[in-house]
Short mmCIF file of C-alpha atoms and ligand atoms in Angstrom, two decimals:
data_model
loop_
_atom_site.label_atom_id
_atom_site.label_comp_id
_atom_site.label_asym_id
_atom_site.label_seq_id
_atom_site.Cartn_x
_atom_site.Cartn_y
_atom_site.Cartn_z
CA MET W 1 3.41 -32.17 12.74
CA GLN W 2 0.00 -31.31 11.34
CA LEU W 3 -1.03 -32.79 7.99
CA LYS W 4 -3.15 -31.25 5.24
CA ILE W 5 -3.92 -32.68 1.81
CA HIS W 6 -4.69 -30.31 -1.09
CA GLU W 7 -6.17 -31.33 -4.45
CA PHE W 8 -5.51 -29.29 -7.59
CA ASP W 9 -6.44 -29.63 -11.25
CA LEU W 10 -3.63 -28.34 -13.44
CA PRO W 11 -4.90 -27.50 -16.95
CA LEU W 12 -2.09 -27.95 -19.46
CA ALA W 13 -1.17 -25.21 -21.90
CA HIS W 14 -1.33 -27.82 -24.71
CA THR W 15 -2.81 -31.31 -24.73
CA PHE W 16 0.23 -33.39 -23.73
CA THR W 17 0.61 -36.49 -25.85
CA ILE W 18 3.20 -39.25 -25.52
CA SER W 19 3.33 -42.62 -27.26
CA ARG W 20 0.62 -44.21 -25.07
CA GLU W 21 -1.78 -41.41 -23.97
CA SER W 22 -2.92 -37.78 -24.07
CA ILE W 23 -3.85 -35.56 -21.14
CA THR W 24 -5.39 -32.08 -21.03
CA VAL W 25 -5.73 -31.65 -17.24
CA GLN W 26 -3.25 -33.05 -14.73
CA LYS W 27 -4.70 -33.78 -11.32
CA THR W 28 -2.23 -33.42 -8.49
CA LEU W 29 -1.99 -33.93 -4.74
CA ILE W 30 -0.04 -31.45 -2.64
CA VAL W 31 0.64 -32.40 0.95
CA GLU W 32 1.39 -29.85 3.65
CA LEU W 33 3.24 -30.69 6.88
CA GLU W 34 3.20 -27.95 9.51
CA GLU W 35 5.24 -27.66 12.68
CA ASP W 36 5.90 -24.56 14.84
CA GLY W 37 4.39 -22.32 12.14
CA TYR W 38 6.68 -23.68 9.40
CA ARG W 39 4.97 -25.31 6.41
CA GLY W 40 6.60 -27.89 4.17
CA TYR W 41 5.08 -28.87 0.81
CA GLY W 42 5.38 -31.98 -1.33
CA GLU W 43 3.59 -33.22 -4.43
CA ALA W 44 2.55 -36.26 -6.43
CA THR W 45 0.53 -36.16 -9.63
CA THR W 46 -2.00 -38.79 -10.61
CA ASN W 47 -0.69 -41.25 -13.19
CA ASN W 48 -2.58 -43.79 -15.33
CA TYR W 49 0.49 -45.81 -16.36
CA TYR W 50 1.66 -46.38 -12.78
CA GLY W 51 -1.94 -46.63 -11.46
CA PHE W 52 -1.97 -43.81 -8.90
CA THR W 53 -5.14 -41.77 -8.39
CA PHE W 54 -5.86 -38.87 -6.07
CA GLU W 55 -8.05 -41.20 -4.02
CA ASN W 56 -5.49 -43.98 -3.54
CA MET W 57 -2.70 -41.51 -2.76
CA ALA W 58 -4.86 -39.62 -0.22
CA ALA W 59 -5.94 -42.92 1.37
CA ALA W 60 -2.30 -44.03 1.69
CA ILE W 61 -1.38 -40.72 3.36
CA GLU W 62 -4.35 -41.04 5.74
CA ARG W 63 -2.96 -44.45 6.81
CA VAL W 64 0.07 -42.67 8.30
CA ARG W 65 -1.71 -39.57 9.66
CA GLY W 66 -1.27 -40.86 13.23
CA ASP W 67 2.46 -41.47 12.69
CA LEU W 68 2.90 -37.96 11.28
CA GLU W 69 0.82 -36.12 13.87
CA SER W 70 2.70 -37.75 16.77
CA HIS W 71 6.11 -37.09 15.12
CA THR W 72 8.47 -34.15 15.64
CA LEU W 73 10.58 -33.78 12.49
CA GLU W 74 14.31 -34.01 12.98
CA ASP W 75 15.51 -36.12 10.07
CA PRO W 76 13.47 -36.67 6.89
CA VAL W 77 15.45 -39.83 6.06
CA ALA W 78 14.51 -41.42 9.39
CA LEU W 79 10.88 -40.46 8.79
CA TRP W 80 11.01 -42.06 5.30
CA GLN W 81 12.30 -45.30 6.82
CA GLN W 82 9.65 -45.24 9.54
CA LEU W 83 6.79 -44.72 7.04
CA HIS W 84 8.07 -47.02 4.28
CA PRO W 85 6.53 -50.29 5.57
CA LYS W 86 3.07 -48.67 5.46
CA LEU W 87 3.59 -46.84 2.14
CA LYS W 88 5.64 -49.23 0.03
CA ASP W 89 2.63 -49.98 -2.20
CA ASN W 90 2.21 -46.26 -2.94
CA PRO W 91 5.56 -44.59 -3.76
CA PHE W 92 3.75 -41.55 -5.18
CA ALA W 93 2.16 -40.85 -1.76
CA GLN W 94 5.47 -41.45 -0.01
CA CYS W 95 7.16 -39.08 -2.47
CA ALA W 96 4.75 -36.25 -1.62
CA LEU W 97 5.37 -36.77 2.12
CA ASP W 98 9.15 -37.06 1.69
CA GLN W 99 9.33 -33.81 -0.32
CA ALA W 100 7.19 -32.06 2.32
CA ALA W 101 9.38 -33.42 5.13
CA HIS W 102 12.54 -32.17 3.39
CA ASP W 103 10.97 -28.76 2.74
CA LEU W 104 9.87 -28.49 6.39
CA TRP W 105 13.31 -29.67 7.60
CA GLY W 106 15.06 -26.93 5.63
CA LYS W 107 12.55 -24.28 6.67
CA LYS W 108 12.98 -25.20 10.36
CA LEU W 109 16.78 -25.00 10.02
CA GLY W 110 16.69 -21.87 7.83
CA GLN W 111 18.69 -23.43 4.96
CA PRO W 112 17.99 -24.72 1.46
CA VAL W 113 17.87 -28.52 1.41
CA TYR W 114 20.77 -28.84 -1.05
CA ARG W 115 22.98 -26.86 1.31
CA LEU W 116 22.02 -29.06 4.26
CA TRP W 117 23.18 -31.97 2.08
CA GLY W 118 26.55 -30.21 1.65
CA LEU W 119 25.98 -29.28 -2.01
CA GLU W 120 26.63 -26.00 -3.81
CA ALA W 121 24.42 -24.41 -6.47
CA LYS W 122 27.09 -24.28 -9.18
CA ASN W 123 27.70 -26.04 -12.49
CA LEU W 124 24.03 -26.95 -12.61
CA PRO W 125 22.90 -28.77 -15.76
CA PRO W 126 20.32 -26.84 -17.81
CA THR W 127 16.87 -28.36 -18.11
CA ASP W 128 15.31 -29.35 -21.40
CA TYR W 129 11.91 -28.19 -22.62
CA THR W 130 9.56 -31.03 -23.61
CA ILE W 131 7.59 -31.12 -26.85
CA GLY W 132 4.65 -33.55 -26.76
CA ILE W 133 3.53 -35.51 -29.81
CA ASP W 134 1.29 -33.62 -32.26
CA GLU W 135 1.05 -32.77 -35.95
CA ILE W 136 4.54 -31.84 -37.11
CA ASP W 137 3.72 -28.15 -37.71
CA VAL W 138 2.18 -27.95 -34.22
CA MET W 139 5.31 -29.48 -32.70
CA VAL W 140 7.42 -26.86 -34.49
CA ALA W 141 5.08 -24.15 -33.16
CA LYS W 142 5.35 -25.55 -29.60
CA MET W 143 9.14 -25.36 -29.83
CA GLN W 144 8.95 -21.81 -31.15
CA GLU W 145 6.78 -20.78 -28.17
CA PHE W 146 9.88 -21.50 -26.04
CA PRO W 147 12.63 -20.25 -28.37
CA ASP W 148 16.35 -20.25 -27.69
CA TRP W 149 16.36 -23.08 -25.17
CA PRO W 150 19.64 -25.04 -25.18
CA ILE W 151 17.91 -28.45 -25.15
CA TYR W 152 14.55 -29.79 -26.30
CA LYS W 153 13.18 -33.18 -25.33
CA ILE W 154 11.04 -34.57 -28.14
CA LYS W 155 8.36 -37.15 -27.42
CA LEU W 156 8.30 -39.82 -30.12
CA GLY W 157 6.54 -43.12 -30.83
CA THR W 158 4.62 -42.24 -34.01
CA ALA W 159 4.71 -43.68 -37.53
CA HIS W 160 6.87 -40.72 -38.68
CA ASP W 161 9.35 -40.09 -35.87
CA LEU W 162 12.34 -39.21 -38.05
CA ASP W 163 10.25 -36.70 -40.03
CA ILE W 164 9.37 -34.99 -36.73
CA VAL W 165 13.01 -34.62 -35.70
CA ARG W 166 14.10 -33.50 -39.19
CA ALA W 167 11.37 -30.84 -39.22
CA LEU W 168 12.31 -29.51 -35.77
CA ARG W 169 16.02 -29.53 -36.70
CA LYS W 170 15.33 -27.03 -39.53
CA HIS W 171 14.41 -24.42 -36.89
CA THR W 172 17.10 -24.76 -34.20
CA THR W 173 20.67 -25.82 -33.51
CA ALA W 174 19.77 -26.78 -29.90
CA ILE W 175 20.56 -30.22 -28.49
CA PHE W 176 17.71 -32.71 -28.88
CA ARG W 177 16.84 -35.63 -26.63
CA VAL W 178 14.16 -38.07 -27.72
CA ASP W 179 11.82 -40.14 -25.55
CA ALA W 180 9.90 -43.00 -27.18
CA ASN W 181 8.09 -43.95 -23.93
CA CYS W 182 8.35 -47.70 -24.72
CA GLY W 183 7.07 -47.18 -28.28
CA TRP W 184 9.86 -48.76 -30.37
CA SER W 185 11.26 -52.22 -31.11
CA ALA W 186 14.97 -53.02 -30.80
CA GLU W 187 15.45 -53.02 -34.60
CA GLU W 188 13.65 -49.69 -34.92
CA THR W 189 15.73 -48.17 -32.11
CA ILE W 190 19.04 -49.24 -33.64
CA ARG W 191 17.99 -48.09 -37.11
CA ASN W 192 16.67 -44.74 -35.80
CA SER W 193 19.77 -44.18 -33.67
CA HIS W 194 22.04 -43.75 -36.70
CA GLU W 195 19.78 -41.15 -38.30
CA LEU W 196 19.11 -39.38 -34.99
CA LYS W 197 22.82 -39.10 -34.30
CA LYS W 198 23.23 -37.15 -37.56
CA LEU W 199 20.43 -34.85 -36.34
CA ASN W 200 22.42 -33.98 -33.19
CA VAL W 201 20.32 -36.02 -30.78
CA GLU W 202 22.11 -36.50 -27.45
CA PHE W 203 20.43 -39.71 -26.24
CA ILE W 204 17.34 -41.88 -26.56
CA GLU W 205 15.12 -42.37 -23.53
CA GLN W 206 13.21 -45.62 -22.90
CA PRO W 207 12.88 -46.91 -26.46
CA LEU W 208 11.50 -50.36 -25.56
CA PRO W 209 8.74 -51.60 -23.25
CA ALA W 210 10.00 -51.87 -19.68
CA ASP W 211 10.21 -55.69 -19.55
CA GLN W 212 12.30 -56.22 -22.72
CA ASN W 213 15.60 -56.78 -20.96
CA ASP W 214 17.21 -59.07 -23.53
CA ALA W 215 16.30 -56.80 -26.44
CA MET W 216 17.75 -53.84 -24.50
CA GLU W 217 21.11 -55.61 -24.32
CA GLN W 218 21.13 -55.69 -28.12
CA VAL W 219 20.17 -52.00 -28.29
CA TYR W 220 22.90 -51.13 -25.77
CA ARG W 221 25.48 -52.90 -27.94
CA ASP W 222 24.36 -51.64 -31.35
CA SER W 223 22.76 -48.22 -30.85
CA ALA W 224 24.69 -45.28 -32.31
CA LEU W 225 23.43 -43.14 -29.41
CA PRO W 226 23.43 -43.62 -25.63
CA VAL W 227 20.18 -44.93 -24.18
CA SER W 228 18.57 -43.95 -20.89
CA SER W 229 16.00 -45.88 -18.88
CA ASP W 230 12.83 -44.37 -17.47
CA GLU W 231 9.97 -46.90 -17.28
CA SER W 232 12.64 -49.64 -16.83
CA CYS W 233 14.09 -48.01 -13.71
CA ILE W 234 11.50 -47.26 -11.09
CA VAL W 235 12.90 -48.07 -7.64
CA GLU W 236 16.32 -48.61 -6.07
CA SER W 237 16.40 -52.33 -6.81
CA ASP W 238 16.03 -51.62 -10.57
CA VAL W 239 19.29 -49.65 -10.88
CA HIS W 240 21.66 -52.64 -11.13
CA ARG W 241 19.45 -54.21 -13.84
CA CYS W 242 20.18 -51.22 -16.08
CA VAL W 243 23.90 -52.08 -16.29
CA ASN W 244 24.81 -53.19 -19.85
CA ARG W 245 21.28 -52.28 -20.95
CA PHE W 246 21.30 -48.50 -20.51
CA HIS W 247 24.00 -45.83 -20.36
CA GLY W 248 22.02 -43.81 -17.85
CA ILE W 249 18.91 -43.78 -15.71
CA ASN W 250 16.10 -41.24 -15.47
CA ILE W 251 14.99 -41.08 -11.84
CA LYS W 252 11.58 -39.69 -11.05
CA LEU W 253 10.81 -38.80 -7.46
CA MET W 254 7.26 -40.15 -7.64
CA LYS W 255 8.28 -43.50 -9.12
CA CYS W 256 10.91 -44.20 -6.47
CA GLY W 257 9.21 -42.66 -3.41
CA GLY W 258 10.90 -39.27 -2.97
CA LEU W 259 14.20 -37.48 -2.45
CA THR W 260 15.44 -40.02 0.10
CA PRO W 261 15.55 -43.06 -2.25
CA ALA W 262 16.47 -40.84 -5.22
CA ARG W 263 19.74 -39.88 -3.54
CA ARG W 264 20.57 -43.53 -2.92
CA MET W 265 19.75 -44.33 -6.58
CA ILE W 266 22.08 -41.56 -7.74
CA ASP W 267 24.91 -43.00 -5.63
CA ARG W 268 24.25 -46.51 -6.89
CA ALA W 269 24.08 -45.48 -10.56
CA ARG W 270 27.35 -43.52 -10.20
CA ALA W 271 29.06 -46.51 -8.59
CA LEU W 272 27.93 -48.63 -11.54
CA GLY W 273 29.29 -46.10 -14.06
CA MET W 274 25.96 -44.82 -15.37
CA LYS W 275 24.85 -41.27 -16.13
CA VAL W 276 22.11 -39.80 -13.98
CA MET W 277 19.12 -37.74 -15.01
CA VAL W 278 16.13 -36.69 -12.93
CA GLY W 279 12.86 -36.18 -14.75
CA CYS W 280 9.48 -34.74 -13.91
CA MET W 281 5.84 -35.45 -14.54
CA THR W 282 3.58 -32.47 -15.32
CA GLU W 283 3.67 -31.27 -11.73
CA SER W 284 3.50 -27.79 -10.21
CA SER W 285 6.39 -25.76 -8.82
CA VAL W 286 6.12 -27.70 -5.53
CA GLY W 287 7.42 -30.90 -7.12
CA ILE W 288 9.81 -29.03 -9.42
CA ALA W 289 11.38 -27.20 -6.45
CA ALA W 290 12.07 -30.58 -4.82
CA ILE W 291 13.79 -31.85 -8.00
CA GLY W 292 15.92 -28.69 -8.01
CA GLN W 293 17.63 -29.71 -4.75
CA LEU W 294 19.25 -32.66 -6.57
CA LEU W 295 20.62 -30.60 -9.47
CA PRO W 296 24.24 -30.38 -8.28
CA LEU W 297 24.34 -34.21 -8.39
CA LEU W 298 23.02 -34.65 -11.95
CA ASP W 299 24.29 -34.97 -15.52
CA TYR W 300 20.93 -34.17 -17.09
CA VAL W 301 17.62 -32.85 -15.88
CA ASP W 302 14.11 -32.59 -17.26
CA MET W 303 12.26 -30.26 -14.89
CA ASP W 304 10.00 -28.22 -17.15
CA GLY W 305 6.73 -29.68 -15.76
CA ALA W 306 5.46 -26.46 -14.22
CA LEU W 307 6.04 -24.62 -17.53
CA LEU W 308 3.62 -26.97 -19.29
CA ILE W 309 0.70 -26.07 -17.00
CA ARG W 310 -1.52 -23.02 -17.24
CA ASN W 311 -2.16 -22.19 -13.56
CA ASP W 312 0.81 -23.12 -11.39
CA PRO W 313 -0.61 -23.02 -7.84
CA ALA W 314 2.88 -22.64 -6.36
CA THR W 315 6.19 -20.84 -6.66
CA GLY W 316 9.66 -22.32 -6.36
CA VAL W 317 12.47 -22.59 -8.86
CA CYS W 318 12.95 -19.94 -11.55
CA ILE W 319 13.85 -21.28 -15.00
CA GLU W 320 15.03 -18.97 -17.79
CA TYR W 321 15.86 -20.43 -21.19
CA GLY W 322 16.69 -23.73 -19.52
CA GLN W 323 19.00 -22.24 -16.88
CA VAL W 324 17.75 -23.12 -13.40
CA HIS W 325 18.05 -20.59 -10.59
CA LEU W 326 17.70 -22.39 -7.29
CA PRO W 327 16.00 -20.31 -4.61
CA GLN W 328 18.15 -19.17 -1.71
CA SER W 329 15.11 -19.52 0.53
CA PRO W 330 14.99 -22.33 3.10
CA GLY W 331 13.66 -25.81 2.42
CA THR W 332 12.97 -26.61 -1.23
CA GLY W 333 11.80 -23.02 -1.73
CA ALA W 334 8.26 -24.14 -2.54
CA ALA W 335 5.30 -22.01 -1.48
CA LEU W 336 1.61 -22.14 -2.38
CA ARG W 337 0.37 -18.92 -4.01
MG1 LIG K 401 10.47 -40.58 -20.05
#
């Protein structure tokens, strides 16, 4: 295989604010693996919270250039295992390579990845549309820019979270999910859960900081709404720690290191009786197309990342009012414009 690394700046349509930070431009790394004229693409965005920069991701990928360029791709899972010892400190870099390997694998075999996994594109969960934190009237306007979606995911973690949800509820009957990104205490979460349930909120994502395991047990017992982990569930070994603390997990391909470990996490969460969601960062259609392959396995999905950016450098999945249309094209369906 031949390796190329691309760097893109993705300006966001709106400044994207969550409980701990705001971003206006998302930097992203897109990796290209080429073999016999077929090109596979994978992606990882930079991320302050998890500490991954373009430079450290590119350096990690360069460490395995020799392994990749002497490799003929037959099985992306075997490649993931081979590279993991050298990439385990940089799951974002491994994610980009694993997505690209899956895309290339499907393109070489002439089949979408989900079909090679034995899955069918039916009964797919709709994706939510995410509304970042802002003044309340701006949040209402952001929702109205994407009207008639079945589900909105509302970022919270402000001093007036319930006012935000009440204001949005006046303008839609859609399902709401809320994500506090570690911004609440246990008492606040339990108190808010009763009010949010009346406002037709489906679940609460990551209310507490990631290390507050004991407090999460109290939330799990006393919350009026189901709770889902995100920052508390990063890699495969975190899944079992979510039992009796969360009703579901939100897997992100970059956090865990790609599609290969994500599929194992889905199996493990199912075996432990938890719901499974896959979420996105603000990535382009390359990363979103990779998430799409997992859709038949999921209860919930948050894959609106490419809709939040102004200049998507790629094409892949088509999303209309939250309904996801998986491409019939081989691989993940991702292509650079
Ligand atoms: Mg989240």
